[in-house]
Amino acid sequence: MGREHWKKIWVGSAGNMVEWFDWFVYASFAVYFADSFFPEGNETAKLMNTMGIFAVGFFLRPVGGWLLGRVGDRQGRKAALTLTVTLMSASAVLIAIAPTYDVAGYGGVAVLLLARMLQGLSVGGEYAASATYLTEASAPGRRGFASSFQYVSMTAGQLLGLGLQIVLQRTLSEDTLHSWAWRIPFIVGALGAGVVFYLRRTMLETEVYAADEDAHADPARGTLKALLKHKREALLVIALTMGGTVAYYTYTTYLTKYLSGSVGMDKPTASLVSFCALFLFMCLQPLAGRLSDRIGRRPLLITFAIGSTFLTVPIMTLLKHAGSFWPALGLSLLALLVVTGYTSINACVKAELFPTGIRALGVALPYALANAMFGGTAEYVALWFKNSGAESGYYWYVSGCAAVSLIVYLAMRETRTIDLHRVGAGERPDAAPAPGREPVTD
């Protein structure tokens, strides 16, 4: 892979990292600021209210996917990526300065809600713009490897958030964290977004997008009307996302809360388990992505779905009785190893399904809808089961979602050999590679 390709991947990934740092620190620091905005009720009820606002961000993701996907298809991937990080910076600032219940009553909740709505709009477009950019910017036989850096950067953002949390936990008192120090990560996120804004202003457009002259002249480019011509692919994105997004959010953003709230670990130890597991998970992504360039996308997706369907219940059950660091880390790693079969390649699989003129919107809107329905509600559903005294019901819910996706993975076509240039010219994504454009596999 040439130096220019690496530069594109780096710039796209750096912005994605900051986007997801801001997105995930809300979830990881919720245990500290829930009291500031919802002073009444037990701890689980407070977290449910706070995570309910977290879920609102997911429900705005389809709107963001539509708006920013349209920008990405009509104005370019660079324009969409620059706009997403601008919105994310604004949302981080709002959370950092949001007044507490003691200062403004539920006015602080309104500010928090507005910030999460902006985050939802931003991330709704960020995923698709980033997935499309990384897929199009890579060499033909390295799309799985290159696009895997989307989850490398997403996980790096979460690791930075967890790392900051661990540092603050070990240097500040519990009262200080609950009082004001929970604002620190949102200030950091806003500053990081400013740096990435500059990087994205100077980034290069992808060759696939720039070369698609016919699509540039199409007035329907990036519109819902154009997307409706690809209903099959859009429904496929929703179905193949369902199991993956529930499993991913279960073992990433919800894991720390599960370890502290259900397993009974102290918060610093629970955060350290999540940090170590996520670091190794991040390192696995390029390896799995490269493997998919050699053997195909379907084998990895099918392996994930089988593992998640049949191993979720035993892993979560054993994890609940893992009272110390090492057993919890081992089980968390096993779960994330299974999830890697989805996370490492899902970006390129979705991007490979659509023509260039509708690729950003085609990935953004269906994926955001699936996340709103399943990913964004995962933590709330988990806490609902716990509050109802039937926490194990959530384990079966995760397994059931994975089972639905397994059926889709078994029925779908392989996308590894798709030629993005031919798809951009209007041919179906399941067409064979054109002569002279066969993917390079070495």
GROMACS .gro file of C-alpha atoms in nm:
model
  442
    1MET     CA    1   0.000   0.000   0.000
    2GLY     CA    2   0.152   0.333  -0.111
    3ARG     CA    3   0.233   0.636   0.101
    4GLU     CA    4  -0.060   0.832  -0.041
    5HIS     CA    5  -0.303   0.558   0.059
    6TRP     CA    6  -0.163   0.557   0.414
    7LYS     CA    7  -0.201   0.934   0.433
    8LYS     CA    8  -0.569   0.912   0.342
    9ILE     CA    9  -0.627   0.633   0.591
   10TRP     CA   10  -0.450   0.828   0.867
   11VAL     CA   11  -0.647   1.148   0.814
   12GLY     CA   12  -0.979   0.964   0.790
   13SER     CA   13  -0.902   0.754   1.097
   14ALA     CA   14  -0.778   1.044   1.311
   15GLY     CA   15  -1.109   1.224   1.271
   16ASN     CA   16  -1.303   0.908   1.336
   17MET     CA   17  -1.106   0.859   1.658
   18VAL     CA   18  -1.203   1.200   1.795
   19GLU     CA   19  -1.564   1.156   1.684
   20TRP     CA   20  -1.593   0.832   1.876
   21PHE     CA   21  -1.399   0.959   2.176
   22ASP     CA   22  -1.673   1.219   2.222
   23TRP     CA   23  -1.944   0.963   2.153
   24PHE     CA   24  -1.819   0.704   2.399
   25VAL     CA   25  -1.711   0.927   2.689
   26TYR     CA   26  -2.076   1.010   2.737
   27ALA     CA   27  -2.143   0.642   2.803
   28SER     CA   28  -1.831   0.574   3.011
   29PHE     CA   29  -1.869   0.885   3.233
   30ALA     CA   30  -2.245   0.852   3.273
   31VAL     CA   31  -2.195   0.681   3.610
   32TYR     CA   32  -2.048   1.008   3.738
   33PHE     CA   33  -2.276   1.275   3.594
   34ALA     CA   34  -2.612   1.096   3.616
   35ASP     CA   35  -2.665   1.242   3.968
   36SER     CA   36  -2.599   1.595   3.841
   37PHE     CA   37  -2.896   1.590   3.604
   38PHE     CA   38  -3.127   1.328   3.761
   39PRO     CA   39  -3.100   1.356   4.141
   40GLU     CA   40  -3.402   1.141   4.221
   41GLY     CA   41  -3.442   0.762   4.215
   42ASN     CA   42  -3.203   0.468   4.267
   43GLU     CA   43  -2.873   0.434   4.082
   44THR     CA   44  -3.014   0.206   3.811
   45ALA     CA   45  -3.304   0.445   3.745
   46LYS     CA   46  -3.065   0.741   3.717
   47LEU     CA   47  -2.850   0.549   3.470
   48MET     CA   48  -3.159   0.451   3.272
   49ASN     CA   49  -3.258   0.819   3.240
   50THR     CA   50  -2.906   0.916   3.136
   51MET     CA   51  -2.877   0.631   2.888
   52GLY     CA   52  -3.222   0.716   2.757
   53ILE     CA   53  -3.071   1.046   2.641
   54PHE     CA   54  -2.778   0.843   2.504
   55ALA     CA   55  -3.031   0.647   2.297
   56VAL     CA   56  -3.180   0.973   2.163
   57GLY     CA   57  -2.848   1.033   1.990
   58PHE     CA   58  -2.897   0.706   1.807
   59PHE     CA   59  -3.246   0.801   1.694
   60LEU     CA   60  -3.101   1.116   1.535
   61ARG     CA   61  -2.843   0.911   1.351
   62PRO     CA   62  -3.079   0.823   1.062
   63VAL     CA   63  -3.142   1.197   1.011
   64GLY     CA   64  -2.769   1.261   1.020
   65GLY     CA   65  -2.712   0.968   0.789
   66TRP     CA   66  -2.957   1.113   0.538
   67LEU     CA   67  -2.831   1.472   0.555
   68LEU     CA   68  -2.459   1.400   0.566
   69GLY     CA   69  -2.483   1.101   0.334
   70ARG     CA   70  -2.639   1.335   0.079
   71VAL     CA   71  -2.352   1.581   0.133
   72GLY     CA   72  -2.100   1.301   0.090
   73ASP     CA   73  -2.250   1.185  -0.239
   74ARG     CA   74  -2.314   1.530  -0.385
   75GLN     CA   75  -2.028   1.743  -0.244
   76GLY     CA   76  -1.767   1.476  -0.177
   77ARG     CA   77  -1.643   1.259   0.108
   78LYS     CA   78  -1.413   1.537   0.230
   79ALA     CA   79  -1.701   1.784   0.273
   80ALA     CA   80  -1.907   1.534   0.473
   81LEU     CA   81  -1.616   1.438   0.699
   82THR     CA   82  -1.536   1.802   0.773
   83LEU     CA   83  -1.899   1.879   0.861
   84THR     CA   84  -1.934   1.580   1.092
   85VAL     CA   85  -1.637   1.677   1.309
   86THR     CA   86  -1.767   2.036   1.331
   87LEU     CA   87  -2.099   1.915   1.471
   88MET     CA   88  -1.923   1.681   1.712
   89SER     CA   89  -1.706   1.964   1.845
   90ALA     CA   90  -2.014   2.177   1.914
   91SER     CA   91  -2.186   1.894   2.100
   92ALA     CA   92  -1.880   1.831   2.320
   93VAL     CA   93  -1.870   2.199   2.419
   94LEU     CA   94  -2.240   2.193   2.512
   95ILE     CA   95  -2.198   1.891   2.741
   96ALA     CA   96  -1.889   2.045   2.901
   97ILE     CA   97  -2.082   2.359   3.000
   98ALA     CA   98  -2.425   2.204   3.068
   99PRO     CA   99  -2.572   2.337   3.397
  100THR     CA  100  -2.659   2.081   3.664
  101TYR     CA  101  -3.002   2.022   3.818
  102ASP     CA  102  -2.909   2.236   4.121
  103VAL     CA  103  -2.831   2.533   3.894
  104ALA     CA  104  -3.100   2.516   3.627
  105GLY     CA  105  -3.336   2.233   3.719
  106TYR     CA  106  -3.417   2.026   3.414
  107GLY     CA  107  -3.274   2.301   3.193
  108GLY     CA  108  -2.945   2.114   3.215
  109VAL     CA  109  -3.119   1.804   3.080
  110ALA     CA  110  -3.239   2.011   2.784
  111VAL     CA  111  -2.881   2.118   2.708
  112LEU     CA  112  -2.766   1.758   2.742
  113LEU     CA  113  -3.042   1.646   2.508
  114LEU     CA  114  -2.950   1.908   2.247
  115ALA     CA  115  -2.585   1.801   2.263
  116ARG     CA  116  -2.676   1.436   2.213
  117MET     CA  117  -2.896   1.530   1.917
  118LEU     CA  118  -2.599   1.706   1.754
  119GLN     CA  119  -2.381   1.404   1.827
  120GLY     CA  120  -2.642   1.180   1.671
  121LEU     CA  121  -2.649   1.390   1.355
  122SER     CA  122  -2.271   1.393   1.340
  123VAL     CA  123  -2.207   1.024   1.400
  124GLY     CA  124  -2.495   0.930   1.171
  125GLY     CA  125  -2.296   1.077   0.885
  126GLU     CA  126  -1.947   1.001   1.019
  127TYR     CA  127  -1.977   0.625   0.999
  128ALA     CA  128  -2.079   0.622   0.634
  129ALA     CA  129  -1.845   0.900   0.524
  130SER     CA  130  -1.554   0.730   0.699
  131ALA     CA  131  -1.646   0.381   0.575
  132THR     CA  132  -1.683   0.509   0.219
  133TYR     CA  133  -1.365   0.716   0.230
  134LEU     CA  134  -1.149   0.437   0.375
  135THR     CA  135  -1.288   0.180   0.131
  136GLU     CA  136  -1.247   0.402  -0.175
  137ALA     CA  137  -0.903   0.530  -0.070
  138SER     CA  138  -0.750   0.182  -0.040
  139ALA     CA  139  -0.581  -0.038  -0.299
  140PRO     CA  140  -0.826  -0.286  -0.462
  141GLY     CA  141  -0.692  -0.595  -0.284
  142ARG     CA  142  -0.655  -0.419   0.052
  143ARG     CA  143  -1.003  -0.282   0.111
  144GLY     CA  144  -1.070  -0.511   0.406
  145PHE     CA  145  -0.739  -0.416   0.566
  146ALA     CA  146  -0.781  -0.042   0.505
  147SER     CA  147  -1.143  -0.020   0.616
  148SER     CA  148  -1.062  -0.214   0.935
  149PHE     CA  149  -0.896   0.104   1.056
  150GLN     CA  150  -1.241   0.247   1.105
  151TYR     CA  151  -1.286   0.027   1.410
  152VAL     CA  152  -0.921   0.071   1.502
  153SER     CA  153  -0.987   0.445   1.525
  154MET     CA  154  -1.327   0.398   1.690
  155THR     CA  155  -1.172   0.174   1.953
  156ALA     CA  156  -0.874   0.407   1.994
  157GLY     CA  157  -1.119   0.687   2.069
  158GLN     CA  158  -1.289   0.473   2.329
  159LEU     CA  159  -0.953   0.370   2.476
  160LEU     CA  160  -0.853   0.734   2.510
  161GLY     CA  161  -1.180   0.796   2.691
  162LEU     CA  162  -1.133   0.497   2.920
  163GLY     CA  163  -0.766   0.583   2.973
  164LEU     CA  164  -0.860   0.934   3.077
  165GLN     CA  165  -1.125   0.790   3.304
  166ILE     CA  166  -0.872   0.560   3.472
  167VAL     CA  167  -0.629   0.849   3.524
  168LEU     CA  168  -0.901   1.067   3.674
  169GLN     CA  169  -1.024   0.782   3.894
  170ARG     CA  170  -0.676   0.730   4.034
  171THR     CA  171  -0.589   1.096   4.082
  172LEU     CA  172  -0.918   1.253   4.192
  173SER     CA  173  -1.166   1.161   4.461
  174GLU     CA  174  -1.504   1.006   4.389
  175ASP     CA  175  -1.677   1.323   4.508
  176THR     CA  176  -1.469   1.540   4.274
  177LEU     CA  177  -1.555   1.320   3.977
  178HIS     CA  178  -1.925   1.341   4.058
  179SER     CA  179  -1.904   1.715   4.124
  180TRP     CA  180  -1.721   1.864   3.824
  181ALA     CA  181  -1.433   1.651   3.690
  182TRP     CA  182  -1.665   1.451   3.463
  183ARG     CA  183  -1.661   1.760   3.236
  184ILE     CA  184  -1.287   1.720   3.160
  185PRO     CA  185  -1.320   1.456   2.881
  186PHE     CA  186  -1.573   1.669   2.694
  187ILE     CA  187  -1.335   1.966   2.701
  188VAL     CA  188  -1.059   1.738   2.570
  189GLY     CA  189  -1.291   1.613   2.297
  190ALA     CA  190  -1.376   1.964   2.182
  191LEU     CA  191  -1.008   2.058   2.158
  192GLY     CA  192  -0.926   1.738   1.967
  193ALA     CA  193  -1.207   1.805   1.722
  194GLY     CA  194  -1.052   2.143   1.643
  195VAL     CA  195  -0.725   1.976   1.545
  196VAL     CA  196  -0.902   1.720   1.327
  197PHE     CA  197  -1.106   1.992   1.160
  198TYR     CA  198  -0.779   2.140   1.031
  199LEU     CA  199  -0.654   1.798   0.914
  200ARG     CA  200  -0.973   1.727   0.726
  201ARG     CA  201  -0.972   2.064   0.558
  202THR     CA  202  -0.646   1.961   0.386
  203MET     CA  203  -0.735   1.597   0.310
  204LEU     CA  204  -0.751   1.456  -0.045
  205GLU     CA  205  -1.069   1.336  -0.217
  206THR     CA  206  -1.082   0.969  -0.320
  207GLU     CA  207  -0.997   0.876  -0.681
  208VAL     CA  208  -1.309   0.663  -0.714
  209TYR     CA  209  -1.534   0.958  -0.630
  210ALA     CA  210  -1.339   1.207  -0.843
  211ALA     CA  211  -1.342   0.974  -1.145
  212ASP     CA  212  -1.718   0.911  -1.136
  213GLU     CA  213  -1.805   1.187  -1.384
  214ASP     CA  214  -2.135   1.034  -1.497
  215ALA     CA  215  -2.270   1.027  -1.142
  216HIS     CA  216  -2.159   1.388  -1.087
  217ALA     CA  217  -2.401   1.499  -1.358
  218ASP     CA  218  -2.692   1.299  -1.214
  219PRO     CA  219  -2.943   1.532  -1.038
  220ALA     CA  220  -3.069   1.235  -0.834
  221ARG     CA  221  -2.723   1.174  -0.688
  222GLY     CA  222  -2.734   1.121  -0.312
  223THR     CA  223  -3.115   1.136  -0.293
  224LEU     CA  224  -3.371   0.901  -0.141
  225LYS     CA  225  -3.510   0.848  -0.491
  226ALA     CA  226  -3.175   0.709  -0.601
  227LEU     CA  227  -3.147   0.498  -0.287
  228LEU     CA  228  -3.486   0.339  -0.353
  229LYS     CA  229  -3.336   0.184  -0.666
  230HIS     CA  230  -3.116  -0.016  -0.429
  231LYS     CA  231  -3.378  -0.132  -0.177
  232ARG     CA  232  -3.233  -0.483  -0.164
  233GLU     CA  233  -2.890  -0.358  -0.069
  234ALA     CA  234  -3.034  -0.113   0.187
  235LEU     CA  235  -3.234  -0.387   0.359
  236LEU     CA  236  -2.924  -0.606   0.353
  237VAL     CA  237  -2.728  -0.340   0.541
  238ILE     CA  238  -2.996  -0.322   0.811
  239ALA     CA  239  -3.011  -0.699   0.853
  240LEU     CA  240  -2.638  -0.764   0.857
  241THR     CA  241  -2.588  -0.478   1.107
  242MET     CA  242  -2.848  -0.598   1.356
  243GLY     CA  243  -2.650  -0.868   1.537
  244GLY     CA  244  -2.316  -0.694   1.506
  245THR     CA  245  -2.418  -0.362   1.656
  246VAL     CA  246  -2.593  -0.518   1.957
  247ALA     CA  247  -2.292  -0.740   2.032
  248TYR     CA  248  -2.046  -0.453   1.982
  249TYR     CA  249  -2.220  -0.215   2.222
  250THR     CA  250  -2.271  -0.494   2.475
  251TYR     CA  251  -1.899  -0.569   2.501
  252THR     CA  252  -1.773  -0.212   2.467
  253THR     CA  253  -1.981   0.073   2.611
  254TYR     CA  254  -2.199  -0.146   2.836
  255LEU     CA  255  -1.919  -0.371   2.963
  256THR     CA  256  -1.785  -0.130   3.226
  257LYS     CA  257  -2.134  -0.074   3.371
  258TYR     CA  258  -2.201  -0.448   3.369
  259LEU     CA  259  -1.880  -0.523   3.554
  260SER     CA  260  -1.939  -0.254   3.817
  261GLY     CA  261  -2.318  -0.279   3.848
  262SER     CA  262  -2.383  -0.652   3.805
  263VAL     CA  263  -2.054  -0.833   3.866
  264GLY     CA  264  -1.976  -0.614   4.167
  265MET     CA  265  -1.630  -0.488   4.068
  266ASP     CA  266  -1.514  -0.148   4.183
  267LYS     CA  267  -1.528   0.113   3.905
  268PRO     CA  268  -1.149   0.151   3.855
  269THR     CA  269  -1.101  -0.226   3.812
  270ALA     CA  270  -1.398  -0.249   3.576
  271SER     CA  271  -1.253   0.034   3.367
  272LEU     CA  272  -0.913  -0.135   3.357
  273VAL     CA  273  -1.066  -0.462   3.234
  274SER     CA  274  -1.244  -0.276   2.956
  275PHE     CA  275  -0.929  -0.083   2.865
  276CYS     CA  276  -0.708  -0.393   2.833
  277ALA     CA  277  -0.972  -0.592   2.643
  278LEU     CA  278  -1.038  -0.307   2.401
  279PHE     CA  279  -0.668  -0.251   2.335
  280LEU     CA  280  -0.618  -0.610   2.223
  281PHE     CA  281  -0.947  -0.594   2.031
  282MET     CA  282  -0.816  -0.288   1.844
  283CYS     CA  283  -0.498  -0.470   1.747
  284LEU     CA  284  -0.700  -0.759   1.600
  285GLN     CA  285  -0.892  -0.544   1.351
  286PRO     CA  286  -0.625  -0.504   1.075
  287LEU     CA  287  -0.531  -0.873   1.102
  288ALA     CA  288  -0.891  -0.981   1.049
  289GLY     CA  289  -0.940  -0.721   0.776
  290ARG     CA  290  -0.635  -0.850   0.590
  291LEU     CA  291  -0.760  -1.206   0.630
  292SER     CA  292  -1.088  -1.106   0.465
  293ASP     CA  293  -0.892  -0.976   0.164
  294ARG     CA  294  -0.758  -1.328   0.118
  295ILE     CA  295  -1.050  -1.556   0.203
  296GLY     CA  296  -1.352  -1.325   0.163
  297ARG     CA  297  -1.589  -1.131   0.387
  298ARG     CA  298  -1.857  -1.397   0.439
  299PRO     CA  299  -1.641  -1.646   0.633
  300LEU     CA  300  -1.561  -1.386   0.897
  301LEU     CA  301  -1.920  -1.263   0.923
  302ILE     CA  302  -2.052  -1.618   0.955
  303THR     CA  303  -1.793  -1.702   1.222
  304PHE     CA  304  -1.898  -1.396   1.421
  305ALA     CA  305  -2.268  -1.477   1.397
  306ILE     CA  306  -2.225  -1.841   1.502
  307GLY     CA  307  -2.003  -1.745   1.792
  308SER     CA  308  -2.231  -1.466   1.910
  309THR     CA  309  -2.543  -1.681   1.879
  310PHE     CA  310  -2.411  -1.972   2.083
  311LEU     CA  311  -2.152  -1.816   2.314
  312THR     CA  312  -2.320  -1.498   2.440
  313VAL     CA  313  -2.527  -1.664   2.712
  314PRO     CA  314  -2.241  -1.870   2.859
  315ILE     CA  315  -1.993  -1.581   2.836
  316MET     CA  316  -2.224  -1.330   3.006
  317THR     CA  317  -2.326  -1.586   3.271
  318LEU     CA  318  -1.965  -1.672   3.355
  319LEU     CA  319  -1.869  -1.307   3.345
  320LYS     CA  320  -2.127  -1.226   3.612
  321HIS     CA  321  -1.945  -1.462   3.848
  322ALA     CA  322  -1.596  -1.340   3.756
  323GLY     CA  323  -1.508  -1.153   4.070
  324SER     CA  324  -1.150  -1.059   3.981
  325PHE     CA  325  -0.953  -0.891   3.705
  326TRP     CA  326  -0.806  -1.186   3.512
  327PRO     CA  327  -1.119  -1.403   3.470
  328ALA     CA  328  -1.315  -1.094   3.363
  329LEU     CA  329  -1.044  -0.995   3.116
  330GLY     CA  330  -1.026  -1.344   2.965
  331LEU     CA  331  -1.401  -1.365   2.910
  332SER     CA  332  -1.418  -1.011   2.773
  333LEU     CA  333  -1.140  -1.091   2.526
  334LEU     CA  334  -1.318  -1.406   2.412
  335ALA     CA  335  -1.634  -1.206   2.347
  336LEU     CA  336  -1.448  -0.934   2.156
  337LEU     CA  337  -1.257  -1.191   1.952
  338VAL     CA  338  -1.592  -1.318   1.829
  339VAL     CA  339  -1.715  -0.964   1.758
  340THR     CA  340  -1.401  -0.894   1.549
  341GLY     CA  341  -1.546  -1.106   1.270
  342TYR     CA  342  -1.806  -0.831   1.225
  343THR     CA  343  -1.629  -0.510   1.321
  344SER     CA  344  -1.315  -0.558   1.113
  345ILE     CA  345  -1.495  -0.573   0.778
  346ASN     CA  346  -1.849  -0.442   0.812
  347ALA     CA  347  -1.749  -0.098   0.679
  348CYS     CA  348  -1.614  -0.224   0.348
  349VAL     CA  349  -1.889  -0.485   0.305
  350LYS     CA  350  -2.155  -0.214   0.317
  351ALA     CA  351  -1.961   0.028   0.098
  352GLU     CA  352  -1.903  -0.245  -0.160
  353LEU     CA  353  -2.277  -0.293  -0.205
  354PHE     CA  354  -2.356   0.049  -0.358
  355PRO     CA  355  -2.260   0.259  -0.664
  356THR     CA  356  -2.033   0.558  -0.607
  357GLY     CA  357  -2.311   0.818  -0.654
  358ILE     CA  358  -2.524   0.670  -0.375
  359ARG     CA  359  -2.256   0.493  -0.166
  360ALA     CA  360  -2.238   0.736   0.127
  361LEU     CA  361  -2.616   0.764   0.166
  362GLY     CA  362  -2.662   0.393   0.093
  363VAL     CA  363  -2.437   0.304   0.384
  364ALA     CA  364  -2.540   0.588   0.615
  365LEU     CA  365  -2.918   0.571   0.629
  366PRO     CA  366  -2.976   0.192   0.657
  367TYR     CA  367  -2.688   0.153   0.901
  368ALA     CA  368  -2.813   0.442   1.115
  369LEU     CA  369  -3.163   0.295   1.120
  370ALA     CA  370  -3.026  -0.039   1.238
  371ASN     CA  371  -2.820   0.133   1.505
  372ALA     CA  372  -3.115   0.337   1.625
  373MET     CA  373  -3.327   0.025   1.661
  374PHE     CA  374  -3.066  -0.210   1.806
  375GLY     CA  375  -2.731  -0.047   1.892
  376GLY     CA  376  -2.862   0.268   2.055
  377THR     CA  377  -3.113   0.081   2.267
  378ALA     CA  378  -2.877  -0.202   2.372
  379GLU     CA  379  -2.772  -0.049   2.704
  380TYR     CA  380  -3.124   0.068   2.785
  381VAL     CA  381  -3.262  -0.280   2.713
  382ALA     CA  382  -2.989  -0.436   2.927
  383LEU     CA  383  -3.066  -0.201   3.217
  384TRP     CA  384  -3.440  -0.264   3.172
  385PHE     CA  385  -3.389  -0.640   3.206
  386LYS     CA  386  -3.174  -0.580   3.513
  387ASN     CA  387  -3.424  -0.343   3.673
  388SER     CA  388  -3.697  -0.601   3.609
  389GLY     CA  389  -3.502  -0.872   3.790
  390ALA     CA  390  -3.446  -1.080   3.475
  391GLU     CA  391  -3.098  -0.971   3.365
  392SER     CA  392  -3.026  -1.301   3.188
  393GLY     CA  393  -3.304  -1.219   2.943
  394TYR     CA  394  -3.071  -0.967   2.784
  395TYR     CA  395  -2.816  -1.239   2.707
  396TRP     CA  396  -3.076  -1.424   2.503
  397TYR     CA  397  -3.176  -1.100   2.332
  398VAL     CA  398  -2.818  -1.051   2.207
  399SER     CA  399  -2.805  -1.414   2.089
  400GLY     CA  400  -3.133  -1.377   1.905
  401CYS     CA  401  -3.016  -1.066   1.717
  402ALA     CA  402  -2.700  -1.248   1.613
  403ALA     CA  403  -2.905  -1.546   1.492
  404VAL     CA  404  -3.106  -1.320   1.259
  405SER     CA  405  -2.786  -1.178   1.112
  406LEU     CA  406  -2.646  -1.528   1.071
  407ILE     CA  407  -2.929  -1.614   0.832
  408VAL     CA  408  -2.846  -1.303   0.628
  409TYR     CA  409  -2.472  -1.381   0.618
  410LEU     CA  410  -2.542  -1.733   0.493
  411ALA     CA  411  -2.764  -1.601   0.212
  412MET     CA  412  -2.567  -1.295   0.099
  413ARG     CA  413  -2.315  -1.282  -0.187
  414GLU     CA  414  -1.942  -1.238  -0.143
  415THR     CA  415  -1.831  -0.875  -0.196
  416ARG     CA  416  -1.449  -0.906  -0.187
  417THR     CA  417  -1.407  -0.919  -0.566
  418ILE     CA  418  -1.636  -0.624  -0.645
  419ASP     CA  419  -1.485  -0.353  -0.865
  420LEU     CA  420  -1.581  -0.013  -0.719
  421HIS     CA  421  -1.526   0.159  -1.055
  422ARG     CA  422  -1.771  -0.070  -1.234
  423VAL     CA  423  -2.027  -0.037  -0.956
  424GLY     CA  424  -1.990   0.340  -0.987
  425ALA     CA  425  -2.070   0.313  -1.356
  426GLY     CA  426  -2.408   0.167  -1.271
  427GLU     CA  427  -2.343  -0.208  -1.273
  428ARG     CA  428  -2.476  -0.427  -0.997
  429PRO     CA  429  -2.238  -0.489  -0.708
  430ASP     CA  430  -2.248  -0.863  -0.756
  431ALA     CA  431  -2.099  -0.840  -1.106
  432ALA     CA  432  -1.767  -1.006  -1.174
  433PRO     CA  433  -1.451  -0.791  -1.182
  434ALA     CA  434  -1.373  -0.623  -1.512
  435PRO     CA  435  -1.067  -0.738  -1.706
  436GLY     CA  436  -0.762  -0.558  -1.576
  437ARG     CA  437  -0.929  -0.465  -1.249
  438GLU     CA  438  -0.909  -0.794  -1.059
  439PRO     CA  439  -0.835  -0.732  -0.692
  440VAL     CA  440  -0.474  -0.759  -0.589
  441THR     CA  441  -0.445  -1.009  -0.307
  442ASP     CA  442  -0.083  -0.975  -0.207
   0.00000   0.00000   0.00000
